[in-house]
């Protein structure tokens, strides 16, 4: 009796999994993003309207990054995702390894519709965000003007916070030392440039607090632990909006980076994926995202549709991006291990 | 032995008692084993398997072999003195063309870049500029034109060193060692030699935290063991409550207490004890304070259970025999708590070795322990070979310590001179 039940159970399970397998082959479009408040905003202005407008069923999932995950999805034959939002280093490595479809821009409005740094052979930019100099307007008598002030403890006393590790720290040190934003990586590519950055860091070594997670800088500012910090621009904006803080940002010499939509290699839903990318690439849809969360977007015309009050706090506002520098992925892919060791050697001295 | 028994036995089919006994024993053992079998299998899959996998990753080196197979084969006979011959160059050109078509060039580039910084660019630019296979006999010239690095001996020795299938490269790196062009083991360049310092730092922090826990935990455990049950239970709640609270919450609470404008500094300023805020956090002090607080229950609980077992009659007897309190404590009480001290210290020390979140949040850049680097190489830079090698070194050091502890504690079960 029991045996028969087990056999029946097995049969049922088998049919169910077979049914599931066929569903998986003809599954709905699956879009993967970063979760949290950001994905909530995307749901509101991208996913739900897209379902209605295109009549294409889709689900969304979230992930925490890592090129290894994508490699497993594509090469392990467990391709349950179609469109994924990736960070710049994942884009570079994944593109080299052939994990993503080469993008046909003619299906998503053409390359000219997007700002140049967001156009990539394997993907199209989704958002642009910045590392900026953040400070508390209520605590500082005079506002800092840029990274040079960040290193000037006489002019503005108090501690400073930077992200632990060499990435972004060395660029900031060079800009503080007078290197123009556009020349930062040229200088950093030389041994003298690296020496120069560490020498500059030496000048305020005792006054630096190192942060590791994006949530820390606003907290360090709010508690008065530091006078200034490097910080993701969205965090400053959120603290001002939701916690009634009076934080300021300096856009001059900001470091920006772009997150990108990619289509995973061999996706069975390529047509729907292109439809989706076309939809989220349209200026009128992107402008709604910026109204919900302070990130810039990739369409050239999106900024023009925004109210001036919203625009002035975005990384993509013409005045804000004028003197910003893009974090150089190729440089860091090549040098991150070596410079991490070097940075820690310096920190332990 | 059994033969002797059998020949001495009569011709009946009676199985000798000894053998039956052994059979019964064995059956019992098999039954017992069957009971723990699920656990053993579980441990094998969730514990031993992954650890073996990690140790394997620390020496596994098949990436370059996978991407540049012909080159590796051509370099097998190369003595490493001058540049390799035309054959090797042609093989490399073929490998690069094939790897570019299959999109695997980055895998080899990443591995070679660990050994020689800049190799990623050498390979990717070569792949990009090598449009067609070079004419027979011109491979050396063509590659040298595309990137002068192919005219360097070091470029080729790097490939040969990375030809796998196993390598000591990551383990050497984890110990701040490297190989020179002739294969001899030498110290790593000073600006990359950090891991020995980090290991020493990890052990020092763990040791200080263990000592602090012992100094603070011993009196608390004594008090708990000495009080009548009602009140000791109440106090036990105070020990266990933080024990049950999330690690993250406790760490963040210390940030609120110790920061520049935190509770501690503000109180001291208000009392006029100090004129300027003290630096209590984002340094070694903050790490030791927060970790001691988090790990204190792990010291108190073993101590408490060992003290609970000590009969108060011993101390009374010592006093009645004229021992002053300190002597009685040192000679009678303390030796009996040694197992508790040992167990608590080992527990705290080994837990402290692997600490990651607390030093990351309340430490400075010079207070990061080895687990920070293991996490960094695992998740951020995806250098799994180095992450595994660092993990392997930590594992080995921990096992050695546990063995030393075992040796020290053995035969230390002092009974205060009483023989039972």
XYZ file of C-alpha atoms in Angstrom:
769
model
C 0.000 0.000 0.000
C 2.668 2.362 1.140
C 4.845 1.280 -1.752
C 2.104 2.066 -4.203
C 1.678 5.491 -2.682
C 5.371 6.171 -3.069
C 5.311 5.057 -6.691
C 2.288 7.239 -7.324
C 4.047 10.105 -5.645
C 7.074 9.585 -7.849
C 4.939 9.510 -10.960
C 3.218 12.702 -9.909
C 6.526 14.346 -9.183
C 7.883 13.275 -12.545
C 4.922 14.632 -14.454
C 5.077 17.825 -12.465
C 8.762 18.306 -13.175
C 8.254 17.480 -16.826
C 5.509 20.059 -16.935
C 7.806 22.520 -15.186
C 10.550 21.791 -17.688
C 8.291 22.637 -20.593
C 7.269 25.788 -18.770
C 10.946 26.628 -18.335
C 11.539 26.269 -22.054
C 8.650 28.566 -22.828
C 8.977 30.697 -19.756
C 8.146 34.354 -19.436
C 10.713 37.080 -19.828
C 12.747 37.346 -16.610
C 14.454 40.600 -15.698
C 17.023 40.773 -12.885
C 18.039 43.889 -10.986
C 19.592 45.014 -7.676
C 16.604 44.798 -5.335
C 15.788 47.246 -2.546
C 14.378 50.707 -3.055
C 15.911 50.839 -6.507
C 14.024 47.799 -7.798
C 10.814 49.098 -6.196
C 11.197 52.239 -8.272
C 11.887 50.153 -11.375
C 8.779 48.042 -10.730
C 6.682 51.167 -10.544
C 7.947 52.967 -13.633
C 9.367 50.165 -15.822
C 8.095 46.650 -15.138
C 4.385 47.195 -14.520
C 3.894 49.766 -17.315
C 5.873 47.544 -19.711
C 3.607 44.567 -19.052
C 0.575 46.703 -19.803
C 1.976 48.539 -22.801
C 3.655 45.641 -24.589
C 1.257 42.934 -23.471
C 4.299 40.773 -22.720
C 4.252 38.759 -19.476
C 7.415 39.156 -17.407
C 8.756 38.515 -13.884
C 11.527 40.261 -12.057
C 14.127 38.860 -9.685
C 17.012 40.408 -7.806
C 20.657 39.444 -7.351
C 23.817 40.657 -5.605
C 26.247 40.674 -8.481
C 29.275 38.534 -9.249
C 30.382 37.479 -12.690
C 30.631 33.886 -11.437
C 26.846 33.774 -11.045
C 26.333 34.786 -14.661
C 28.914 32.299 -15.845
C 27.050 29.517 -14.033
C 23.748 30.658 -15.552
C 25.010 30.707 -19.124
C 27.505 27.846 -19.202
C 25.761 25.662 -16.652
C 22.677 25.509 -18.835
C 20.504 26.925 -16.057
C 19.570 29.961 -18.095
C 16.532 31.113 -16.163
C 17.326 34.799 -16.633
C 17.064 36.916 -19.778
C 17.839 40.532 -18.996
C 20.199 41.366 -16.133
C 21.472 44.649 -14.777
C 25.225 44.397 -14.205
C 27.977 46.641 -12.872
C 30.756 47.866 -15.119
C 33.335 45.257 -14.179
C 30.826 42.418 -14.661
C 29.974 43.907 -18.045
C 33.625 43.981 -19.094
C 34.491 40.459 -17.964
C 31.199 38.941 -19.132
C 31.566 40.556 -22.542
C 35.121 39.170 -22.849
C 33.894 35.718 -21.881
C 30.975 35.820 -24.291
C 28.267 35.563 -21.640
C 26.104 38.252 -23.205
C 24.365 38.710 -26.557
C 25.886 41.341 -28.799
C 23.298 44.084 -28.762
C 21.520 45.173 -31.938
C 21.013 48.860 -31.267
C 18.672 49.272 -34.253
C 15.999 47.492 -32.196
C 16.269 49.880 -29.251
C 16.283 53.280 -30.898
C 19.857 53.385 -32.259
C 23.148 54.211 -30.574
C 22.639 57.929 -31.028
C 19.704 57.910 -28.616
C 22.035 57.214 -25.667
C 24.854 59.105 -23.999
C 28.169 57.789 -25.361
C 29.581 56.193 -22.160
C 26.446 54.061 -21.791
C 26.768 52.455 -25.225
C 28.511 49.069 -25.136
C 28.677 46.194 -27.602
C 27.202 43.826 -25.007
C 24.710 46.071 -23.269
C 23.010 49.399 -22.880
C 23.383 51.731 -19.893
C 20.599 51.728 -17.312
C 21.665 54.200 -14.646
C 24.578 56.445 -13.963
C 25.615 57.221 -10.408
C 28.416 59.068 -8.684
C 30.893 59.011 -5.871
C 30.724 62.605 -4.680
C 32.215 64.645 -1.879
C 29.460 64.856 0.749
C 29.305 67.122 3.810
C 26.823 68.399 6.376
C 25.791 71.982 5.623
C 24.702 72.493 9.235
C 28.147 71.696 10.615
C 30.600 73.334 8.191
C 31.071 77.084 8.220
C 32.262 77.167 4.642
C 31.371 74.634 2.006
C 34.231 72.611 0.510
C 34.760 73.228 -3.195
C 36.424 70.002 -4.178
C 38.892 67.269 -3.292
C 41.671 69.787 -2.600
C 39.618 71.108 0.331
C 38.984 67.531 1.392
C 42.735 67.183 2.012
C 43.092 70.600 3.653
C 42.687 69.992 7.383
C 43.724 73.559 8.222
C 40.938 75.126 6.206
C 38.301 72.593 7.276
C 39.248 70.760 10.472
C 37.869 67.369 11.354
C 38.100 63.815 10.095
C 37.367 62.567 6.598
C 35.943 59.281 5.396
C 36.904 57.392 2.244
C 35.980 53.987 0.872
C 38.426 51.363 2.094
C 40.647 50.099 -0.664
C 42.516 51.637 -3.591
C 39.570 52.001 -6.013
C 38.246 55.610 -5.966
C 40.733 56.515 -3.178
C 43.750 56.907 -5.473
C 41.758 58.866 -8.054
C 40.522 61.249 -5.367
C 44.049 61.735 -3.990
C 45.386 62.651 -7.434
C 42.568 65.131 -8.090
C 43.267 66.698 -4.698
C 46.898 66.998 -5.763
C 45.889 69.034 -8.786
C 45.491 66.404 -11.502
C 42.648 67.304 -13.865
C 39.779 64.789 -13.813
C 40.341 63.840 -17.445
C 44.017 62.991 -16.803
C 43.548 60.916 -13.656
C 44.006 57.490 -15.221
C 46.844 58.660 -17.425
C 48.761 59.636 -14.296
C 47.651 56.583 -12.339
C 48.973 54.279 -15.063
C 52.529 55.280 -14.132
C 54.479 54.222 -11.048
C 55.187 57.888 -10.291
C 51.449 58.574 -10.353
C 50.779 55.840 -7.802
C 53.582 57.157 -5.573
C 52.119 60.617 -5.880
C 48.657 59.434 -4.826
C 49.986 57.641 -1.744
C 52.124 60.657 -0.839
C 49.025 62.819 -0.932
C 47.130 60.312 1.206
C 50.006 60.414 3.700
C 49.214 64.054 4.410
C 45.883 63.210 6.075
C 46.487 59.564 6.975
C 45.738 60.096 10.674
C 42.460 61.855 9.897
C 40.881 59.265 7.623
C 38.079 56.948 8.681
C 37.580 54.109 6.193
C 34.058 53.055 5.252
C 33.086 49.758 3.658
C 29.342 49.808 3.045
C 27.363 52.474 1.212
C 25.149 53.026 4.258
C 28.060 54.182 6.420
C 28.991 57.606 4.999
C 25.629 59.299 5.733
C 25.779 57.863 9.248
C 29.321 59.181 9.741
C 28.192 62.623 8.602
C 25.051 62.603 10.724
C 26.933 61.656 13.885
C 29.528 64.355 13.292
C 32.269 61.727 13.276
C 33.638 63.147 10.014
C 33.451 66.579 8.417
C 33.454 65.256 4.854
C 33.204 61.906 3.113
C 33.126 60.258 -0.279
C 29.613 58.914 -0.780
C 27.174 57.576 -3.386
C 25.084 60.540 -4.511
C 21.786 58.664 -4.073
C 22.480 58.169 -0.355
C 22.868 61.915 0.248
C 19.648 62.572 -1.588
C 17.769 59.902 0.380
C 19.095 61.211 3.701
C 17.939 64.726 2.810
C 14.508 63.583 1.646
C 13.665 60.906 4.200
C 15.579 61.957 7.303
C 15.362 65.711 6.881
C 19.128 66.109 6.830
C 20.875 69.097 5.334
C 23.716 67.400 3.496
C 25.516 68.982 0.585
C 27.388 67.482 -2.369
C 30.293 68.651 -4.497
C 29.929 67.444 -8.067
C 33.283 68.795 -9.187
C 35.679 65.877 -9.627
C 32.997 63.287 -8.916
C 33.672 59.724 -10.047
C 30.835 58.182 -11.978
C 30.047 54.662 -13.082
C 27.278 53.067 -15.096
C 25.127 50.009 -14.519
C 24.121 48.256 -17.707
C 21.297 46.062 -18.998
C 22.558 42.933 -20.758
C 20.799 40.028 -22.468
C 22.250 36.696 -21.389
C 23.685 34.567 -24.198
C 21.194 32.094 -25.637
C 18.130 33.659 -24.054
C 14.962 32.061 -25.468
C 13.118 35.366 -25.037
C 15.321 37.587 -27.138
C 12.449 39.379 -28.878
C 10.688 40.172 -25.623
C 14.039 41.237 -24.136
C 14.584 43.734 -26.950
C 11.064 45.035 -26.494
C 11.828 45.526 -22.829
C 15.133 47.302 -23.463
C 13.470 49.529 -26.030
C 10.781 50.425 -23.482
C 13.194 51.227 -20.638
C 15.446 53.117 -23.044
C 12.764 55.649 -23.952
C 13.308 59.132 -22.554
C 9.776 59.506 -21.172
C 10.090 56.301 -19.144
C 13.595 57.016 -17.888
C 12.643 60.467 -16.662
C 10.052 58.851 -14.367
C 12.768 56.711 -12.791
C 14.876 59.759 -11.942
C 11.840 61.358 -10.292
C 11.663 58.355 -7.967
C 15.337 57.850 -7.205
C 18.261 60.235 -7.736
C 20.081 58.365 -10.470
C 20.857 59.605 -13.917
C 19.734 57.592 -16.927
C 21.182 56.781 -20.304
C 18.827 58.368 -22.840
C 20.096 61.702 -24.128
C 16.664 63.311 -24.007
C 15.555 62.069 -20.575
C 17.078 64.987 -18.676
C 15.146 67.540 -20.749
C 11.839 66.089 -19.550
C 12.634 66.573 -15.862
C 11.631 69.415 -13.597
C 14.662 71.626 -12.875
C 14.377 70.821 -9.152
C 14.816 67.102 -9.844
C 17.479 67.565 -12.469
C 19.881 69.626 -10.397
C 20.437 66.662 -8.033
C 21.136 64.110 -10.748
C 24.614 62.925 -11.785
C 23.650 63.449 -15.425
C 22.731 67.129 -15.104
C 25.016 69.004 -17.532
C 26.614 71.050 -14.748
C 27.184 67.990 -12.581
C 28.776 65.768 -15.204
C 30.913 68.519 -16.683
C 33.911 67.845 -14.481
C 33.223 64.238 -13.501
C 35.407 61.309 -14.428
C 34.269 57.792 -15.267
C 35.756 55.017 -13.132
C 38.093 53.160 -15.486
C 37.099 49.499 -15.513
C 39.969 48.266 -17.650
C 42.505 49.894 -15.351
C 41.015 48.335 -12.234
C 40.563 44.884 -13.740
C 44.268 44.866 -14.406
C 45.528 46.475 -11.224
C 43.057 45.828 -8.409
C 44.937 42.953 -6.752
C 48.323 44.600 -6.871
C 47.055 47.976 -5.662
C 44.917 46.397 -2.955
C 48.071 44.821 -1.544
C 49.922 48.080 -1.910
C 47.098 50.005 -0.219
C 47.011 47.638 2.742
C 50.775 47.780 3.079
C 50.454 51.555 3.238
C 47.565 51.436 5.705
C 49.445 49.134 8.087
C 52.497 51.406 8.241
C 45.273 -17.178 17.111
C 41.774 -18.337 16.187
C 43.312 -21.270 14.332
C 44.970 -22.384 17.493
C 41.627 -22.174 19.207
C 39.917 -24.172 16.491
C 42.459 -26.987 16.384
C 42.215 -27.286 20.134
C 38.405 -27.427 19.970
C 36.436 -30.646 19.461
C 35.005 -31.486 16.047
C 31.567 -30.056 16.836
C 30.279 -27.176 14.717
C 30.176 -25.006 17.816
C 31.623 -21.568 16.990
C 34.116 -20.644 19.673
C 32.893 -18.209 22.276
C 35.601 -15.697 21.528
C 34.573 -15.450 17.919
C 30.897 -15.144 18.770
C 31.715 -12.426 21.187
C 33.660 -10.574 18.550
C 30.800 -10.991 16.102
C 28.343 -9.550 18.579
C 30.705 -6.684 19.238
C 30.980 -5.991 15.558
C 27.220 -6.086 15.100
C 26.877 -3.584 17.895
C 29.453 -1.326 16.308
C 27.740 -1.497 12.929
C 24.412 -0.608 14.558
C 25.992 2.327 16.327
C 27.605 3.446 13.110
C 24.281 3.170 11.277
C 22.794 5.550 13.804
C 25.408 8.253 13.192
C 25.673 7.542 9.468
C 23.231 10.295 8.440
C 25.259 12.794 10.409
C 28.506 11.545 8.913
C 27.138 11.806 5.383
C 25.801 15.261 6.139
C 29.185 16.389 7.476
C 30.944 14.869 4.508
C 28.823 16.851 2.063
C 28.562 20.130 3.931
C 31.883 20.288 5.723
C 34.626 17.945 4.560
C 33.691 18.223 0.890
C 33.739 22.019 0.687
C 36.951 22.219 2.717
C 38.620 19.721 0.402
C 37.338 21.770 -2.525
C 38.814 24.894 -1.033
C 42.190 23.250 -0.469
C 42.134 21.973 -4.041
C 41.402 25.459 -5.385
C 44.496 26.771 -3.626
C 46.699 24.633 -5.900
C 44.475 24.143 -8.964
C 45.952 25.815 -12.025
C 44.265 24.708 -15.220
C 43.062 28.000 -16.702
C 46.064 28.751 -18.919
C 46.354 25.101 -20.004
C 42.716 25.277 -21.092
C 43.094 28.443 -23.169
C 46.627 28.088 -24.563
C 47.086 24.303 -24.963
C 49.415 24.384 -27.980
C 51.632 27.028 -26.406
C 51.991 24.982 -23.217
C 52.922 21.937 -25.297
C 55.467 23.938 -27.311
C 57.017 25.389 -24.156
C 57.418 21.967 -22.529
C 60.833 21.512 -24.112
C 61.897 25.140 -23.648
C 64.799 25.534 -21.221
C 63.799 29.075 -20.199
C 67.188 30.600 -20.959
C 66.635 32.598 -24.155
C 63.417 33.406 -25.973
C 61.483 30.353 -27.171
C 61.703 29.315 -30.828
C 59.436 30.169 -33.756
C 57.354 27.036 -33.081
C 56.212 28.378 -29.726
C 55.306 31.753 -31.233
C 53.263 30.095 -33.961
C 51.519 27.938 -31.361
C 50.727 31.004 -29.290
C 49.323 32.853 -32.311
C 47.097 29.863 -33.078
C 45.943 29.595 -29.457
C 45.140 33.288 -29.239
C 43.124 33.222 -32.458
C 41.166 30.183 -31.248
C 40.645 31.639 -27.758
C 39.422 34.900 -29.205
C 36.864 33.080 -31.324
C 35.584 31.169 -28.298
C 35.780 34.175 -25.990
C 38.051 32.488 -23.437
C 41.045 34.800 -23.686
C 40.016 36.687 -20.536
C 40.256 33.533 -18.429
C 43.945 33.101 -19.218
C 44.551 36.855 -19.075
C 43.192 37.038 -15.553
C 45.370 34.198 -14.276
C 48.548 35.462 -15.957
C 47.904 38.978 -14.696
C 48.202 37.698 -11.097
C 51.758 36.617 -11.803
C 52.795 39.528 -14.012
C 50.885 42.763 -13.687
C 49.952 44.054 -17.134
C 49.567 40.629 -18.726
C 45.834 41.223 -19.189
C 46.584 44.097 -21.555
C 49.333 42.166 -23.337
C 46.943 39.333 -24.156
C 43.861 41.391 -24.988
C 45.709 43.821 -27.268
C 47.450 40.919 -28.996
C 44.118 39.173 -29.515
C 42.571 42.363 -30.852
C 45.397 43.102 -33.322
C 46.051 39.583 -34.549
C 43.495 39.619 -37.341
C 44.911 36.753 -39.397
C 47.285 33.924 -38.603
C 50.891 35.026 -39.290
C 52.666 33.564 -42.332
C 54.740 30.478 -41.466
C 58.080 31.593 -40.042
C 56.986 35.144 -39.206
C 55.063 34.545 -35.968
C 57.908 35.743 -33.745
C 58.276 38.971 -35.694
C 54.519 39.616 -35.923
C 53.830 39.113 -32.226
C 56.830 41.212 -31.248
C 55.500 44.025 -33.423
C 52.037 43.881 -31.905
C 53.405 43.965 -28.364
C 57.096 44.258 -27.450
C 56.403 42.202 -24.320
C 56.607 39.058 -26.465
C 60.304 39.821 -26.897
C 60.800 39.586 -23.121
C 61.889 36.368 -21.459
C 59.769 37.128 -18.354
C 56.561 37.071 -20.415
C 57.270 33.528 -21.481
C 58.461 32.252 -18.114
C 55.186 33.525 -16.669
C 53.233 31.396 -19.148
C 55.451 28.385 -18.465
C 55.048 28.791 -14.688
C 51.278 28.939 -15.097
C 51.077 25.821 -17.244
C 49.570 23.805 -14.393
C 47.828 21.481 -13.720
C 48.759 22.371 -10.120
C 50.750 25.287 -8.794
C 52.296 26.519 -5.577
C 51.859 30.091 -6.788
C 48.853 30.999 -4.617
C 50.189 29.329 -1.494
C 53.517 31.110 -1.935
C 51.699 34.423 -2.416
C 49.742 33.823 0.783
C 53.090 33.590 2.582
C 54.595 36.650 0.819
C 56.852 34.506 -1.349
C 57.279 34.336 -5.086
C 59.441 32.598 -7.662
C 62.087 34.444 -9.642
C 62.671 33.875 -13.362
C 64.930 30.903 -12.589
C 62.350 29.155 -10.400
C 63.998 29.905 -7.053
C 61.717 30.925 -4.165
C 62.326 34.511 -3.041
C 60.566 37.084 -0.895
C 57.787 39.024 -2.626
C 58.429 42.686 -3.482
C 57.956 44.788 -0.342
C 54.860 46.663 -1.531
C 53.022 43.380 -2.106
C 54.234 41.527 0.982
C 51.304 41.949 3.358
C 49.892 38.579 4.330
C 52.416 37.611 6.990
C 51.679 40.935 8.689
C 47.969 40.287 8.378
C 48.285 36.791 9.875
C 50.359 38.154 12.765
C 47.782 40.922 13.248
C 44.948 38.383 13.214
C 46.646 36.256 15.871
C 47.538 39.275 18.026
C 43.990 40.640 18.002
C 42.589 37.181 18.780
C 45.071 36.745 21.601
C 44.299 40.134 23.174
C 40.569 39.501 22.911
C 40.997 36.080 24.551
C 43.029 37.579 27.402
C 40.486 40.369 27.929
C 37.615 37.874 27.917
C 39.395 35.755 30.519
C 40.156 38.701 32.810
C 36.578 39.998 32.591
C 34.811 36.653 32.420
C 36.468 34.855 35.320
C 35.021 36.999 38.154
C 31.589 37.013 36.473
C 31.578 33.241 36.182
C 32.723 32.935 39.804
C 29.909 35.178 40.952
C 27.354 33.204 38.940
C 28.597 29.936 40.366
C 28.692 31.199 43.940
C 25.274 32.891 44.143
C 22.131 31.024 45.156
C 20.220 29.722 42.108
C 17.499 32.411 42.074
C 19.857 35.343 41.795
C 22.396 33.565 39.632
C 19.653 32.811 37.102
C 18.755 36.481 36.974
C 22.383 37.402 36.326
C 22.660 34.602 33.790
C 19.968 36.385 31.775
C 22.316 39.390 31.558
C 25.023 37.156 30.158
C 22.726 35.390 27.719
C 20.751 38.382 26.481
C 23.683 39.894 24.557
C 24.570 36.348 23.501
C 21.197 36.111 21.759
C 21.361 39.579 20.253
C 22.523 39.927 16.679
C 26.231 40.500 16.191
C 25.528 43.408 13.895
C 23.330 45.167 16.435
C 25.972 44.856 19.146
C 28.703 46.094 16.848
C 26.653 49.123 15.790
C 25.837 49.853 19.436
C 29.561 50.172 20.085
C 29.834 52.647 17.235
C 27.161 54.795 18.909
C 28.927 54.535 22.270
C 32.520 55.078 21.187
C 32.401 57.518 18.278
C 33.819 61.038 18.519
C 30.510 62.539 19.589
C 29.362 59.311 21.178
C 28.059 58.605 24.661
C 31.455 57.811 26.211
C 33.298 60.840 24.819
C 30.439 63.207 25.622
C 30.256 62.001 29.227
C 33.999 62.357 29.711
C 33.946 65.839 28.195
C 31.036 66.857 30.395
C 32.813 65.601 33.489
C 35.883 67.592 32.465
C 38.146 64.548 32.465
C 39.257 65.210 28.885
C 39.403 68.370 26.749
C 39.125 66.822 23.322
C 37.310 63.645 22.238
C 39.440 60.515 22.476
C 39.855 58.233 19.483
C 38.062 55.142 20.729
C 36.854 53.705 17.460
C 38.091 52.957 13.925
C 41.298 51.726 15.545
C 42.666 48.666 17.334
C 41.110 49.723 20.637
C 37.607 49.754 19.175
C 38.113 46.331 17.577
C 39.290 44.794 20.865
C 36.432 46.325 22.875
C 33.680 45.279 20.472
C 35.061 41.780 19.906
C 35.568 41.206 23.627
C 31.960 42.148 24.265
C 30.679 39.897 21.515
C 32.764 36.904 22.587
C 32.492 37.243 26.378
C 29.603 34.733 26.771
C 31.706 32.077 25.043
C 34.229 32.459 27.870
C 31.755 32.787 30.749
C 29.647 29.720 29.966
C 32.433 27.063 29.973
C 34.006 28.707 33.034
C 30.666 28.732 34.844
C 30.031 25.062 34.160
C 33.489 24.060 35.384
C 33.114 26.205 38.533
C 29.656 24.815 39.219
C 31.225 21.376 39.553
C 33.699 22.444 42.238
C 32.467 21.615 45.717
C 32.711 24.536 48.184
C 33.882 21.968 50.744
C 37.392 22.044 49.206
C 37.864 25.720 49.940
C 36.481 25.273 53.466
C 38.847 22.371 54.015
C 41.794 24.434 52.812
C 40.826 27.268 55.135
C 40.447 24.906 58.087
C 43.919 23.560 57.372
C 45.261 27.096 57.690
C 45.651 28.184 54.082
C 45.232 31.954 53.629
C 42.513 32.818 51.061
C 44.947 33.607 48.229
C 46.883 30.376 48.686
C 43.663 28.388 48.857
C 42.479 30.042 45.665
C 45.725 29.518 43.766
C 46.388 25.967 44.934
C 42.909 24.532 45.320
C 40.369 26.507 43.307
C 42.242 27.723 40.228
C 43.660 24.320 39.199
C 40.154 22.877 39.171
C 38.910 25.592 36.811
C 41.706 24.936 34.290
C 39.545 22.791 31.983
C 37.000 25.619 31.879
C 39.707 28.221 31.241
C 41.174 26.064 28.498
C 37.875 25.367 26.791
C 36.716 28.995 27.014
C 40.023 30.393 25.781
C 40.250 28.014 22.854
C 36.651 28.699 21.875
C 37.082 32.468 22.023
C 40.449 32.398 20.282
C 39.318 30.277 17.361
C 36.088 32.237 16.930
C 38.078 35.479 17.026
C 40.465 34.253 14.320
C 37.660 34.165 11.789
C 36.084 37.493 12.700
C 35.094 39.653 9.790
C 32.115 41.942 10.359
C 33.197 43.514 13.637
C 36.706 44.573 12.561
C 35.270 45.731 9.241
C 32.826 48.066 10.968
C 34.795 49.348 13.972
C 38.388 48.928 12.789
C 40.627 51.117 10.698
C 42.353 50.067 7.490
C 45.250 48.700 9.547
C 42.990 46.503 11.719
C 41.517 44.251 9.062
C 41.941 40.584 9.822
C 42.658 37.775 7.391
C 38.983 36.995 6.799
C 38.538 40.466 5.306
C 41.054 39.593 2.613
C 39.539 36.173 2.029
C 36.138 37.806 1.518
C 37.618 40.488 -0.714
C 39.295 38.006 -3.047
C 36.259 35.715 -3.047
C 33.528 38.186 -3.870
C 35.065 41.331 -5.262
C 38.106 40.475 -7.313
C 37.198 36.785 -7.798
C 40.794 35.679 -7.203
C 39.675 32.343 -5.762
C 43.110 30.760 -5.838
C 44.527 33.342 -3.455
C 41.387 33.345 -1.293
C 41.646 29.558 -0.927
C 45.359 29.703 -0.201
C 44.815 32.250 2.567
C 42.010 30.083 3.930
C 44.266 27.024 3.812
C 47.025 28.790 5.754
C 44.509 29.954 8.366
C 43.033 26.461 8.649
C 46.460 24.907 9.097
C 47.467 27.421 11.761
C 44.216 26.837 13.643
C 44.604 23.054 13.553
C 48.176 23.349 14.840
C 47.003 25.546 17.698
C 44.234 23.123 18.624
C 46.797 20.294 18.675
C 49.164 22.282 20.897
C 46.255 23.057 23.191
C 45.361 19.374 23.340
C 48.933 18.524 24.326
C 48.985 21.220 26.993
C 45.675 20.300 28.569
C 46.350 16.568 28.641
C 47.348 15.449 32.099
C 46.527 18.871 33.467
C 43.385 17.618 35.181
C 44.697 18.624 38.564
C 42.569 17.382 41.398
C 44.106 19.529 44.088
C 46.233 16.654 45.349
C 43.241 14.370 45.951
C 43.373 10.896 44.530
C 40.121 9.103 44.022
